[in-house]
Every structure is written in C-alpha cells, then in structure tokens.
CSV table of C-alpha atoms and ligand atoms in Angstrom, one decimal:
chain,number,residue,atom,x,y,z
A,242,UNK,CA,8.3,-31.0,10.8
A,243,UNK,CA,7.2,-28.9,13.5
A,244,UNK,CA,4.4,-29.8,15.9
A,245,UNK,CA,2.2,-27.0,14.5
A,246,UNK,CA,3.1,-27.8,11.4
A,247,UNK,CA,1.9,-31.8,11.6
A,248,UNK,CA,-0.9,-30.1,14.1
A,249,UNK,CA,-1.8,-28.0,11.2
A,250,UNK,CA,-1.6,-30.7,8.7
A,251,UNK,CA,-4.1,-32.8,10.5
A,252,UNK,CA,-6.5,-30.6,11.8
A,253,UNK,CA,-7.0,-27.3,9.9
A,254,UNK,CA,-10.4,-27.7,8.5
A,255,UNK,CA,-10.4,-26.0,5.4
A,256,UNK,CA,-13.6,-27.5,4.1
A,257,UNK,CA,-15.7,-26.0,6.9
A,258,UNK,CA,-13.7,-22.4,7.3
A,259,UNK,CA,-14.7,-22.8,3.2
A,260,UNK,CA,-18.5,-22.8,3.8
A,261,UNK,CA,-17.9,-19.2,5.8
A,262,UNK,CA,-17.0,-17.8,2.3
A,263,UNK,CA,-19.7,-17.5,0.2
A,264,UNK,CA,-18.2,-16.5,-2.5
A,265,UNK,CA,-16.3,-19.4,-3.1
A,266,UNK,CA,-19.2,-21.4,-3.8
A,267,UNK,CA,-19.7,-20.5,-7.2
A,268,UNK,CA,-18.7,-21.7,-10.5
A,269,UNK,CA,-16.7,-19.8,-13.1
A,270,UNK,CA,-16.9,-20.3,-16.8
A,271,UNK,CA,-18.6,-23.8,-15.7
A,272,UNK,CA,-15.6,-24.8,-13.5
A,273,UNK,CA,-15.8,-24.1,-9.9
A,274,UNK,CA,-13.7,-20.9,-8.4
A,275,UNK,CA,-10.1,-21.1,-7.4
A,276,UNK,CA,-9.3,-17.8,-5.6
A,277,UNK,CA,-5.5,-17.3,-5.6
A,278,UNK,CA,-5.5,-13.0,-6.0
A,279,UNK,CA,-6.0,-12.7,-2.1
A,280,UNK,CA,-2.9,-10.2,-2.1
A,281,UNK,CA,-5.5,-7.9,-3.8
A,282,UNK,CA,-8.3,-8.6,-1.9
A,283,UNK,CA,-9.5,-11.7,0.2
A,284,UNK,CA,-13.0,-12.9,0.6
A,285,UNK,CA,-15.2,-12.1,2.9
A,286,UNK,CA,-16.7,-14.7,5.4
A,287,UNK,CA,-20.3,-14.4,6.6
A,288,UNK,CA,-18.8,-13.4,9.8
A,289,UNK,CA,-18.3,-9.6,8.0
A,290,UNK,CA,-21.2,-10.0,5.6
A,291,UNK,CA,-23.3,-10.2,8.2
A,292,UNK,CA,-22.0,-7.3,10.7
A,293,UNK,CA,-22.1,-4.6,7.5
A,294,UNK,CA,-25.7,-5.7,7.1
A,295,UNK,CA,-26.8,-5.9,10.3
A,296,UNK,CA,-25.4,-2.2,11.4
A,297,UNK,CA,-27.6,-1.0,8.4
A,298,UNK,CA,-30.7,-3.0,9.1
A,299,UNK,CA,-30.7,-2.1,12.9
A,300,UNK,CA,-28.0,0.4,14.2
A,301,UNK,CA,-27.3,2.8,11.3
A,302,UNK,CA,-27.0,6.2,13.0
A,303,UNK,CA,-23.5,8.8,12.6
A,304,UNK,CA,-21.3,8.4,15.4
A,305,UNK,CA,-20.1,10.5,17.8
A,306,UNK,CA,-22.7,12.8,17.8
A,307,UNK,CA,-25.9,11.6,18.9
A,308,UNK,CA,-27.3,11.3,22.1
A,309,UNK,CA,-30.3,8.4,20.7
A,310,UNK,CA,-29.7,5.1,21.0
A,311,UNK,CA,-28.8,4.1,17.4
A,312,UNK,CA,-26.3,6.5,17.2
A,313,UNK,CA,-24.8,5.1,20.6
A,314,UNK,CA,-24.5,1.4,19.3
A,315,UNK,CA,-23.3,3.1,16.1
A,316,UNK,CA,-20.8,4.5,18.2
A,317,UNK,CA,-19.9,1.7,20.0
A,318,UNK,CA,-19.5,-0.6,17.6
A,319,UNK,CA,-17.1,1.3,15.6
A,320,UNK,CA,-15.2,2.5,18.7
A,321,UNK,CA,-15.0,-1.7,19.3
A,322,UNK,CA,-13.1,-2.1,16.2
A,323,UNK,CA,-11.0,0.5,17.4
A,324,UNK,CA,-10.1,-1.4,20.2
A,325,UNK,CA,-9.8,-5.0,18.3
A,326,UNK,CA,-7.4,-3.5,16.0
A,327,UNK,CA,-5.3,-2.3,18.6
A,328,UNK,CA,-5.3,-5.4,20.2
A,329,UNK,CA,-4.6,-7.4,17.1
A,330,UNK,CA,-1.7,-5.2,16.7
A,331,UNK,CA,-0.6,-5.4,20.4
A,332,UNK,CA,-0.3,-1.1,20.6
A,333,UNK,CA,-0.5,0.3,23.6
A,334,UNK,CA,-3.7,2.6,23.3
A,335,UNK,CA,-6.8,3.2,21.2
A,336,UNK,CA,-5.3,6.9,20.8
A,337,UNK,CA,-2.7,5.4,18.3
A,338,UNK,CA,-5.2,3.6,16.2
A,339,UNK,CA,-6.5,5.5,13.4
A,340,UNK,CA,-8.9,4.7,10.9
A,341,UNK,CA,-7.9,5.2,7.4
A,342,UNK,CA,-9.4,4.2,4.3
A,343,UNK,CA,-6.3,1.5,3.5
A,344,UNK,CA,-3.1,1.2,3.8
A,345,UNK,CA,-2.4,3.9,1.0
A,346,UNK,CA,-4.0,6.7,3.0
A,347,UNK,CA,-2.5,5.7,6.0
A,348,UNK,CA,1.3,6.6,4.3
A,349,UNK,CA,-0.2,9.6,3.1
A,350,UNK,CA,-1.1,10.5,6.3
A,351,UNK,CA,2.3,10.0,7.8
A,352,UNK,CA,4.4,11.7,4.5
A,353,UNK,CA,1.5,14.6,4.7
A,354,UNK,CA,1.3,15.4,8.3
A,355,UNK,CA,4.7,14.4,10.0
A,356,UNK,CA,6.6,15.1,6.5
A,357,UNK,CA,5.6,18.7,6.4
A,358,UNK,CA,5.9,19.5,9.7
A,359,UNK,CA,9.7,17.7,10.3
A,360,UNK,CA,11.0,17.1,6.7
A,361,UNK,CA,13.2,20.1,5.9
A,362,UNK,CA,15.6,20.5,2.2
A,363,UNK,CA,18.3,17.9,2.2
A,364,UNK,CA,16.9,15.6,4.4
A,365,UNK,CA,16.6,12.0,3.6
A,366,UNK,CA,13.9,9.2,2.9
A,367,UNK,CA,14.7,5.6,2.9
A,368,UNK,CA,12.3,3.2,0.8
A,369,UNK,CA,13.0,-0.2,-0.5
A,370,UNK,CA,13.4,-1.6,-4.2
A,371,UNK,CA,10.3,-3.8,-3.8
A,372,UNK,CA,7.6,-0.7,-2.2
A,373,UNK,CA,4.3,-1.0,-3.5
A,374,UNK,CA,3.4,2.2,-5.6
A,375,UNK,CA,1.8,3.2,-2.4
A,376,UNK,CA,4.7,3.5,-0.4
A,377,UNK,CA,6.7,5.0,-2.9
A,378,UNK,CA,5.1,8.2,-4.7
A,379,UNK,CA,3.9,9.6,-1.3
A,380,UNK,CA,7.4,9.8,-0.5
A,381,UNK,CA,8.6,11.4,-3.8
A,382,UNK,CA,6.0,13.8,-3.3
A,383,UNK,CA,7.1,14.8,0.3
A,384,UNK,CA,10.6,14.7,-0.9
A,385,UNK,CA,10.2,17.1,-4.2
A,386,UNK,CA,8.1,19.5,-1.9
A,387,UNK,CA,10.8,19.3,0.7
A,388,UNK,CA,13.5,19.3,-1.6
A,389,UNK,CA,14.5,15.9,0.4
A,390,UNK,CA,16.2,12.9,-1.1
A,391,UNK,CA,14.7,9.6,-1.6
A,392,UNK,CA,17.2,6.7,-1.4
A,393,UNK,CA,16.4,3.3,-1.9
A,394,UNK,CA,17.6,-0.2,-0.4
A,395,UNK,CA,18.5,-3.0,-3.0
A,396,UNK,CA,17.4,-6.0,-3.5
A,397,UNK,CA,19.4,-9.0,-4.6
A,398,UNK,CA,18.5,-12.0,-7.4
A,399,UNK,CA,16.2,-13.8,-4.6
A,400,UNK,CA,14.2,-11.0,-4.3
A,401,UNK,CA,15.8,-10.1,-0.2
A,402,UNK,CA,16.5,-6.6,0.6
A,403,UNK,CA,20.6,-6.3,1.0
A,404,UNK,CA,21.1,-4.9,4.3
A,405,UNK,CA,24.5,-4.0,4.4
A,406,UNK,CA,23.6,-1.8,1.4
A,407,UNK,CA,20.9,-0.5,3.9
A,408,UNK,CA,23.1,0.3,6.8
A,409,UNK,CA,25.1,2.5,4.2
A,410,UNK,CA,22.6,4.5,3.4
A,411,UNK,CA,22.1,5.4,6.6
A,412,UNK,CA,23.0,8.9,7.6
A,413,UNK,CA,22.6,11.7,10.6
A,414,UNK,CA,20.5,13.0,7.4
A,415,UNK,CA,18.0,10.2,7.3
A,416,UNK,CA,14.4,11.1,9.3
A,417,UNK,CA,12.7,7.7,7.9
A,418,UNK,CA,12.8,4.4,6.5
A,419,UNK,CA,9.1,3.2,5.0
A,420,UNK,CA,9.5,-0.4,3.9
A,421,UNK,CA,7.2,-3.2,3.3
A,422,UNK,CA,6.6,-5.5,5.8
A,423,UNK,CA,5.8,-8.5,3.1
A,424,UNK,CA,6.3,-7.9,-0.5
A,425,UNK,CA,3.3,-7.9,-2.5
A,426,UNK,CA,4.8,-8.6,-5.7
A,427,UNK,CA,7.5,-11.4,-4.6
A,428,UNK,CA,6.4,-12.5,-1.5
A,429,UNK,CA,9.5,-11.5,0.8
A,430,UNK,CA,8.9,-11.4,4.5
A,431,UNK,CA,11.6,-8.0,5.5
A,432,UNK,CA,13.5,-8.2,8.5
A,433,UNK,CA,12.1,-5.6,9.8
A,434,UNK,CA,12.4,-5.5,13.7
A,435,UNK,CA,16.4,-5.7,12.7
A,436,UNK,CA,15.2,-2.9,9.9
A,437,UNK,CA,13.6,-0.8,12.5
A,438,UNK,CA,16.2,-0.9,14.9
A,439,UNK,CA,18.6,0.2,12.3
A,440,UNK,CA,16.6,3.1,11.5
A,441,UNK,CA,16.5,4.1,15.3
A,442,UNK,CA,20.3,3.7,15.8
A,443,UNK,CA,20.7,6.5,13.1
A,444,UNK,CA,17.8,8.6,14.6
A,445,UNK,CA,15.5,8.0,11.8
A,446,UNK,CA,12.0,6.8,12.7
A,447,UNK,CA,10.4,3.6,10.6
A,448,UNK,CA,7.0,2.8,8.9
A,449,UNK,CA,5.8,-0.3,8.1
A,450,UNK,CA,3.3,-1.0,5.1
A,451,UNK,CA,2.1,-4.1,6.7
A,452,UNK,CA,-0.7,-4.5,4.1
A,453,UNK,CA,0.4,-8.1,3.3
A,454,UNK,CA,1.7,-8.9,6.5
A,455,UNK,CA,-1.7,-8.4,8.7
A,456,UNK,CA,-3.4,-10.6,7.5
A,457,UNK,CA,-1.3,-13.2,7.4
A,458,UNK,CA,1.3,-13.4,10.1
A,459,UNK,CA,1.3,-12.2,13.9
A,460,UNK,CA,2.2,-8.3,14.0
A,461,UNK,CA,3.4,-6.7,17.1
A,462,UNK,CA,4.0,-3.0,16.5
A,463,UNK,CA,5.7,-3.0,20.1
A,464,UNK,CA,7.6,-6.0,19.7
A,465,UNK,CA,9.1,-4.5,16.8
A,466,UNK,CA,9.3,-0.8,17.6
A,467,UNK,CA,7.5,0.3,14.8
A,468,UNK,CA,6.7,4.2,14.5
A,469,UNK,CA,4.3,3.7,12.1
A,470,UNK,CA,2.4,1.0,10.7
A,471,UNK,CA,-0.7,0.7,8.4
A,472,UNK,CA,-2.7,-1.9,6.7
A,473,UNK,CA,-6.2,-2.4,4.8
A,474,UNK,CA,-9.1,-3.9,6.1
A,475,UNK,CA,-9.7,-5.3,2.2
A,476,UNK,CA,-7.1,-8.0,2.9
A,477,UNK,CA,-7.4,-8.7,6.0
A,478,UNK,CA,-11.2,-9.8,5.2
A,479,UNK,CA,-12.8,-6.8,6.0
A,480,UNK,CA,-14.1,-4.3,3.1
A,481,UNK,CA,-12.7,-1.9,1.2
A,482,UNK,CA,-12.6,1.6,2.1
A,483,UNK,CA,-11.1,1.1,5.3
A,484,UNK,CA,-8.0,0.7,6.7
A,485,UNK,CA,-5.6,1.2,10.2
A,486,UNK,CA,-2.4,3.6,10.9
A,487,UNK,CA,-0.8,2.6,14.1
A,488,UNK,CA,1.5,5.7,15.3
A,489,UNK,CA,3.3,6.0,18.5
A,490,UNK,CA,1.3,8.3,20.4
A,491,UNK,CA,4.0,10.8,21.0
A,492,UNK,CA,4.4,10.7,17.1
A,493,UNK,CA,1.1,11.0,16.2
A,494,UNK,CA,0.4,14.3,19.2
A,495,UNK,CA,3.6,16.1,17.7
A,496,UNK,CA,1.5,15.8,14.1
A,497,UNK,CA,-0.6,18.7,12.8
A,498,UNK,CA,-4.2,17.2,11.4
A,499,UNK,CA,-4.3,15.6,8.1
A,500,UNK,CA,-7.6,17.3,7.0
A,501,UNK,CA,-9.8,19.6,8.6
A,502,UNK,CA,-13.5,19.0,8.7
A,503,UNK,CA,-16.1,17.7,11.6
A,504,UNK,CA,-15.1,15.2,14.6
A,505,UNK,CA,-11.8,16.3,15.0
A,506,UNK,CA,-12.1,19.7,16.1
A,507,UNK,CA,-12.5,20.9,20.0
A,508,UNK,CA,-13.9,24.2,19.0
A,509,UNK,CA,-14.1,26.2,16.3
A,510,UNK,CA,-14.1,30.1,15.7
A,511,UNK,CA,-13.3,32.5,12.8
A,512,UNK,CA,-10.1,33.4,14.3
A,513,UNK,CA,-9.6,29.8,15.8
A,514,UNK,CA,-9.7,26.3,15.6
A,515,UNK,CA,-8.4,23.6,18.2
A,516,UNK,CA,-8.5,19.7,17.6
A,517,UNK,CA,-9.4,17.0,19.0
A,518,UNK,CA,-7.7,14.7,20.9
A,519,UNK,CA,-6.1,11.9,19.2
A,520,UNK,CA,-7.0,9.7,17.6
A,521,UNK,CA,-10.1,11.8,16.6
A,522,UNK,CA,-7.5,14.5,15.6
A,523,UNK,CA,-7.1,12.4,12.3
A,524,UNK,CA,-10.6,11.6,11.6
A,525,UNK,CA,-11.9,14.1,9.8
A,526,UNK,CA,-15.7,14.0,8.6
A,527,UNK,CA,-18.3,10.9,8.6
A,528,UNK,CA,-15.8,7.8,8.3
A,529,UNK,CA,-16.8,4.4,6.6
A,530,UNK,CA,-18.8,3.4,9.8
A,531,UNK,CA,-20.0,0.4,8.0
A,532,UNK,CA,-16.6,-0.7,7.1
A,533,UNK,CA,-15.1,-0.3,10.5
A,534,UNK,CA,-17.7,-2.4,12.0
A,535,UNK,CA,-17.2,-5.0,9.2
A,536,UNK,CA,-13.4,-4.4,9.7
A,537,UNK,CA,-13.6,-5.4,13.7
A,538,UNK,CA,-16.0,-8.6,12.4
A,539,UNK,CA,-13.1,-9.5,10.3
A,540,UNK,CA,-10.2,-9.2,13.1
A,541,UNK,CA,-12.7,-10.9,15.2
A,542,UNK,CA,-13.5,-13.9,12.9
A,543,UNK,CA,-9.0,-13.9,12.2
A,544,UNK,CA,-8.6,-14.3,16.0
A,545,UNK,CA,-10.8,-17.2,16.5
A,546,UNK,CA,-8.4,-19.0,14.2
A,547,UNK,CA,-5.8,-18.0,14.9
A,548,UNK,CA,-2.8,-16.0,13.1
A,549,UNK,CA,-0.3,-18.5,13.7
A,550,UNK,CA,-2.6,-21.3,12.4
A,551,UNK,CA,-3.5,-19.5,9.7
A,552,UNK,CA,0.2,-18.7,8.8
A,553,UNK,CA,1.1,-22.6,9.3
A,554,UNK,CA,-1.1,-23.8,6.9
A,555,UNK,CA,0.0,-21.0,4.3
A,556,UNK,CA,3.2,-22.1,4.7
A,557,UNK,CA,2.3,-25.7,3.8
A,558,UNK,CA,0.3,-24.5,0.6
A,559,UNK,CA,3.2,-22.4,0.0
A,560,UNK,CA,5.9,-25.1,0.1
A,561,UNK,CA,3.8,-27.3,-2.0
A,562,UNK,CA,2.7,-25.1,-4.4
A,563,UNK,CA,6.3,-24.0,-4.9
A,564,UNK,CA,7.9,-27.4,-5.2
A,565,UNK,CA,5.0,-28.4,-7.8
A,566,UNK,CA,5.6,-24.9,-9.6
A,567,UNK,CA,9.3,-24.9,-9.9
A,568,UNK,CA,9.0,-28.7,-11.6
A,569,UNK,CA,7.4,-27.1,-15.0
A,570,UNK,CA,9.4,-26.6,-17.8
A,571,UNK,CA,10.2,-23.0,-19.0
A,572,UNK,CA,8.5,-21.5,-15.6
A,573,UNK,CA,10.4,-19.2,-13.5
A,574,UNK,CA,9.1,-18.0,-9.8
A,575,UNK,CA,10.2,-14.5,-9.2
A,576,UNK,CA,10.7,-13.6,-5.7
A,577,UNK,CA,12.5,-16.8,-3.8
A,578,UNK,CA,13.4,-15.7,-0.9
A,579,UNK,CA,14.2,-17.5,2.2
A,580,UNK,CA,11.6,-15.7,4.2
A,581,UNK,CA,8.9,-15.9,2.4
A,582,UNK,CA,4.8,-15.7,2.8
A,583,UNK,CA,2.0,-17.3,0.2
A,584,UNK,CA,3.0,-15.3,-3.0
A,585,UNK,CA,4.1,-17.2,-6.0
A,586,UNK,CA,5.2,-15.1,-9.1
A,587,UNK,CA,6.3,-16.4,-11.6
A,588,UNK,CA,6.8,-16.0,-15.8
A,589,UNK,CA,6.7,-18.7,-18.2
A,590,UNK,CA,9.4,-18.6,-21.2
A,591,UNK,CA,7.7,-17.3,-24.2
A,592,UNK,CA,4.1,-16.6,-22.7
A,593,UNK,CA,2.7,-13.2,-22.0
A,594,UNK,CA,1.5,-13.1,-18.4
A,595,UNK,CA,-1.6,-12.0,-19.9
A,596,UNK,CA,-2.1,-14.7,-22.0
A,597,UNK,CA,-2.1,-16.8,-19.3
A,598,UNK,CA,-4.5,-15.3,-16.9
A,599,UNK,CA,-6.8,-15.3,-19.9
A,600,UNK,CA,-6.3,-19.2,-20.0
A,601,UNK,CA,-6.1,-20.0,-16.1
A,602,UNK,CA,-9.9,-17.6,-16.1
A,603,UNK,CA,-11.7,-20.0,-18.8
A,604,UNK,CA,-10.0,-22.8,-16.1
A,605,UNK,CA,-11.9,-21.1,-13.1
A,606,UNK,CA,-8.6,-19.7,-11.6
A,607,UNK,CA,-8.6,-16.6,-10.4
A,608,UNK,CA,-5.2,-15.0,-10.4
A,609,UNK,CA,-3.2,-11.4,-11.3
A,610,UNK,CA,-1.2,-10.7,-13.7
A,611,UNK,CA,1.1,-7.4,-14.6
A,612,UNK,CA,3.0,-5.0,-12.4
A,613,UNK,CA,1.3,-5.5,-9.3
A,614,UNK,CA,1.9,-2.1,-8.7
A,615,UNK,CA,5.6,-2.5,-8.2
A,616,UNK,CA,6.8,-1.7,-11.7
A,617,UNK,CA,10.1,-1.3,-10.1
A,618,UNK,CA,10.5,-5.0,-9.1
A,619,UNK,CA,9.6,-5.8,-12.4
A,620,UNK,CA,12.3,-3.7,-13.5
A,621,UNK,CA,14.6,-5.6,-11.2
A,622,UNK,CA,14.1,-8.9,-12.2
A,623,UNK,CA,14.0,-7.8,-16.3
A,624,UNK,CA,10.8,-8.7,-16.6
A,625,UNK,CA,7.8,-6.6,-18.1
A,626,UNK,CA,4.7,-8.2,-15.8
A,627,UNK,CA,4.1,-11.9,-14.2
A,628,UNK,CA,1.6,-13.9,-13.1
A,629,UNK,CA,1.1,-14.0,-9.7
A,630,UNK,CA,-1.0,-16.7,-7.7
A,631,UNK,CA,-1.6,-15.1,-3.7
A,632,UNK,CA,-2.7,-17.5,-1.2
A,633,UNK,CA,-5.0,-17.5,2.2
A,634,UNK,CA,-6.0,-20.2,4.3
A,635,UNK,CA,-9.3,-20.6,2.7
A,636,UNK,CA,-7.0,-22.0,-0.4
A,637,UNK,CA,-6.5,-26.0,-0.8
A,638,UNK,CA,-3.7,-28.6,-1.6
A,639,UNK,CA,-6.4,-29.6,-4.5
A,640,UNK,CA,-6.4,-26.1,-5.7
A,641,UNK,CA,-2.6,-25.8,-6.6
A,642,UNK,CA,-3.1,-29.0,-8.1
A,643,UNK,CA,-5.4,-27.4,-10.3
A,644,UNK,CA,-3.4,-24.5,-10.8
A,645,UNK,CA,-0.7,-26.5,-11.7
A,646,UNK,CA,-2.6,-28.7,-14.5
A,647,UNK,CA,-4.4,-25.0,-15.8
A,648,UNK,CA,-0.7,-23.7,-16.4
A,649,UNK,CA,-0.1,-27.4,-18.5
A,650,UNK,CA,-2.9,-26.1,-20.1
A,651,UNK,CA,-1.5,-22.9,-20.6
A,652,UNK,CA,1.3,-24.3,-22.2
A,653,UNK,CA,-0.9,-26.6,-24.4
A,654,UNK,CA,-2.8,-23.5,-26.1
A,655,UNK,CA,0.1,-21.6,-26.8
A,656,UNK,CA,2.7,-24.3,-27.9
B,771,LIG,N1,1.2,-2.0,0.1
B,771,LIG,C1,1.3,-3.3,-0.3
B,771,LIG,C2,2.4,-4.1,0.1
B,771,LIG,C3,0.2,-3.8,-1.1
B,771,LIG,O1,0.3,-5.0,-1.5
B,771,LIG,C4,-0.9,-2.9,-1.4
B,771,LIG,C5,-2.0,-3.4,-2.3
B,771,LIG,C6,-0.9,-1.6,-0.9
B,771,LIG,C7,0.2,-1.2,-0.1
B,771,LIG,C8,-2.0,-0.7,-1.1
B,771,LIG,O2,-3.1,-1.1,-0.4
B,771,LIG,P1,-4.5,-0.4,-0.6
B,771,LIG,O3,-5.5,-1.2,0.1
B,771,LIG,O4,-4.4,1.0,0.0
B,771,LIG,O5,-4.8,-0.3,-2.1
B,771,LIG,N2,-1.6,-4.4,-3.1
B,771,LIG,C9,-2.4,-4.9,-4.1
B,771,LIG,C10,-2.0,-6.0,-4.9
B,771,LIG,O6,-1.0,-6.7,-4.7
B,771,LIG,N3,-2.9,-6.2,-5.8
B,771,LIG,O7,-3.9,-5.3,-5.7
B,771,LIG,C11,-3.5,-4.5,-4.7
C-alpha cells in the first residue's frame, strides 16, 4: 500500500466534505440517498451554491462591457475562472481557455472551426470504440461534409483500446485523433500522453474529451501535449451549461470563429468584420456568467482537496466496490481494465438493467442504467444496456455496502 494510499485511508474525511453537499442530505423513497451517477453529473457543494447566488444577489451585471462597478466585478469574476481553469489544467495562457457550454460543444467547436478550415476529401479522423456520442457524431458530420474518413481504434474484451491496432491506422492521411481520456461507460483510463504522441509522430494533431478525467485525476494539457482538450463544468461540480476547451494557442489563432455575434468582434462594418483576440474570438454573445463563476468556485473548492487525494480515495472505493461486486453470483462488470477510474458497469444474468435501477431507486440508490451514450460499447461487449454505479469522493465504503445488499435485493424480486 502506498503512503497516500494508507494516508488516504486514515485521514480523508468524508463525513465532513459530506456536510458541503447539500443534496446528499435527503432521504429517497424513505431511505437516505446514495449518489453513485456522478459520471452524469456530481453534486454541488455549498462552495458553488453559494458563488451562483451570490453573483446574482450582488454582482449581476454583463461582462465586458460596462464601465459601472457591477459589471467590473462581473467581469472579473468570470475572467477569474478563466484563469483557475487554466491553472487547473496547467496551459500556458488564459488565451487558450475557452468557455464552452460542456464538453460536447467544446468538440464541436474544434470539428466546426478547425475541421472546415483544414479537413479536405480523403483525409482521415481517428476516434475510439469507446467515444461518448459526443465525440463521435461531430466527427461523422465533419467527415461526410468533408468527404473524410472516420476510422476507429478497437477495443479488446477488458474494455483497453488495442494500440498496435492504433499505430496501424495511422497514416500521412490522418489530421486527428479525438479519444476519451476516461471512458464513461467502462471506466478505462487511455494512455493518452503515449496516444498523443503517436498522433504527432504521424502529423496528426489530438483532442482529448477529458469530461470524466477532470474531475477526477490530475490533467496536464502540457505534460501531455494535448492540442485540444475539453471538459464540463457539470462533473467537475460546477453547473451545467458550462464547460472548457483548452487549444494550443497557435491552433486556436489559425481557427476561423465558431459563431458570430457580440464580444468577439474588433469592429464591425457592412463590408467588414474583424475578431477579437482569442480567446474572445470564440465567445460569441452573453455567456453563462453565472455558470463560469460557479465553475471557478468548483475548481477552487477541487484544489483545496486536492486531485490526487481525491483520486486515492476513488481508487480505494473503487477496489472495494469491485472486489465486493465481482463476488455476486450471475453479475458481470463490463469494462475491467487495468487502468481504470470509479466506474463500475456491470449486467446481471437474466435481469434487465432497467429492472434494476427501478429496484436500487425504491432502495435510495441512485444509479444509470442503458447506453450511457456509448451504444457502440454496448455493441462491443454484446450487451443491449448496463447498469452503471459512478463514483466521487463524496461516496462511502458504507455506501457500496449498501449497493451491494440493494443488488441482493435485486435479485430477491426478480428470482
Ligand atoms: N464525453 C464523455 C466521456 C462523457 O462522459 C460525457 C457525458 C460527454 C462527453 C458529454 O458531456 P456533456 O457535459 O457535454 O453532456 N457523459 C454522461 C454520462 O456518462 N451520463 O450522462 C452524461
């Protein structure tokens, strides 16, 4: 065992870091909550609560354009998120932090902008076999406009991307490679520094959807070389509606805008329009100001835990909730990879995923079942939907216990 690990084991307070989330007081059918669907959004400490209601009770103003004091805070404290996000993911420069509304605008942006400007017929795209929708159809969409090929890396029976597979299908043809940084659906953690440097060795550029990696594991877009990288505020316990794309700066100046509108023009004429400099360039119209000040309370409230804290105790609940899992007869976990984060699918012989949310609900237990958005891992591993339980550090040792004993129960009602 590690010293963080033991560290971890002994001193992580999860009762007290509880009492920061109030929505995990409550009780559900008359059984208090247990919150395993983080993967589609976590909760929300007071930390963020309280930042989204305090810009509207005393700062709300538009940014950017006023000269009065409100909209100056305003302003200010948006622009600070800017600069905590860029921090949290070690870039180099505000300019190559834009705000998004999640990680599925911030592809869109990249296939939109930099796909129609470089992507010409025959080129090629290189996704994985586990993508989220997300960071799939953006790219089919490029390539049919484009007339550009879409190629895609396989996976093998543990759920881990096959990267010899993915070294052949790259090609002087190949101009990116967009693969998840944590599967959503199975819980892989992808190579990805290796992947990205693969991707440069054969001149293509890479994108990371990081949506399930932010939040749970220290991300450093220069470490790893990323070109691209984008996740949601949503899961990283921020709100919804707002999100980051990281691009290199040299990417993101050599990209025409996204969408045209106020805040990221220089000057406008009838005959002409310039744009802003970056990262405005991309920020067309009044964003979610609320959100990106709630977003920076999040990253905020994340760093005075600590990412790697947080990842150390997700790892425990994850090795324990796993070892109790796999001893149920008739359940199967889908997605055992060797690298893997707090995401435990799994199906149970004879039982509809359905059926069992249904059962683990009355219990309490809050967890997802069907695609997950990745119909094409479900394809993969045969199987129509699963159940998924997705962890954060806010979850307990007790809590798997429970979920283990709700899936007994499970079994009980449909025997
Ligand atoms: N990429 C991955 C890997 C995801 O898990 C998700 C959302 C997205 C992209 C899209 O993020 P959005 O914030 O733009 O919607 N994943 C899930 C999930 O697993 N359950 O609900 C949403």
């Amino acid at each position: 065992m590690s010293t963080l690990t033991s560290e971890i084991l002994t001193n992580f307070d999860v009762e007290k870091l509880r009492e920061d989330f109030p929505v995990l007081k409550q009780q559900i059918h008359g059984k208090p909550l247990v919150y395993l669907d983080s993967a589609a959004t976590a909760q929300k400490p007071y930390a963020v609560i309280d930042a989204i209601r305090r810009f509207h009770e005393v700062d709300c103003a538009n940014i950017h354009r006023g000269v009065h004091e409100l909209s100056q805070r305003s302003t200010a404290a948006y622009e600070q998120t800017r600069t905590r996000a860029r921090q949290f993911l070690n870039a180099a420069s505000d300019a190559e932090i834009v705000f998004v509304r999640g990680t599925t605008e911030g592809v869109n942006l990249v296939a939109s902008s930099w796909g129609h400007r470089h992507l010409k017929a025959g080129d090629e795209i290189v996704i994985s076999a586990m993508e989220h929708h997300s960071n799939i159809v953006p790219w089919q969409m490029l390539c049919e406009a484009r007339d550009a090929r879409l190629r895609v890396i396989p996976m093998n029976d543990r759920g881990e991307l096959i990267l010899e597979e993915y070294e052949k299908l790259l090609n002087p043809r190949t101009r990116m490679v967009a693969v998840a940084h944590i599967s959503n659906a199975l819980g892989t953690v992808n190579p990805v520094a290796e992947m990205i440097a693969m991707a440069h060795r054969a001149g293509a550029l890479a994108l990371i959807d990081g949506a399930q990696a932010a939040p749970h594991l220290q991300v450093d877009v220069r470490a790893l070389d990323a070109d691209f990288y984008a996740f949601s505020g949503h899961k990283t316990l921020g709100p919804t509606g707002i999100g980051i794309l990281y691009g290199k700066q040299a990417l993101l100046e050599n990209m025409p805008p996204y969408q045209g509108g106020g805040d990221m023009i220089r000057t406008v004429t009838f005959e002409k329009t310039t744009y802003a400099d970056l990262p405005y360039k991309f920020e067309a119209g009044t964003p979610n100001i609320a959100g990106g000040i709630g977003l920076g309370a999040a990253l905020e409230y994340i760093g005075g835990i600590g990412i790697e804290r947080i990842a150390a105790w997700e790892h425990e609940l994850l090795r324990y909730g796993t070892e109790q899992l796999e001893r149920i007869p008739g359940l199967r976990i889908i997605g055992t990879a060797r690298e893997k984060a707090a995401v435990i699918s799994f199906v149970i012989e004879g039982i509809h995923p359905h059926d069992i949310g249904t059962v683990l609900d009355l219990e309490g237990i809050a967890v997802r079942t069907g695609h997950h958005c990745a119909q094409p891992v479900m394809d993969r591993f045969h199987v129509p939907a699963t159940t998924r339980a997705s962890l954060a550090f806010y979850n307990t040792f007790a809590e798997i216990d429970k979920l283990v004993a709700g899936i007994y129960k499970v079994k009980e009602v449909f025997a």
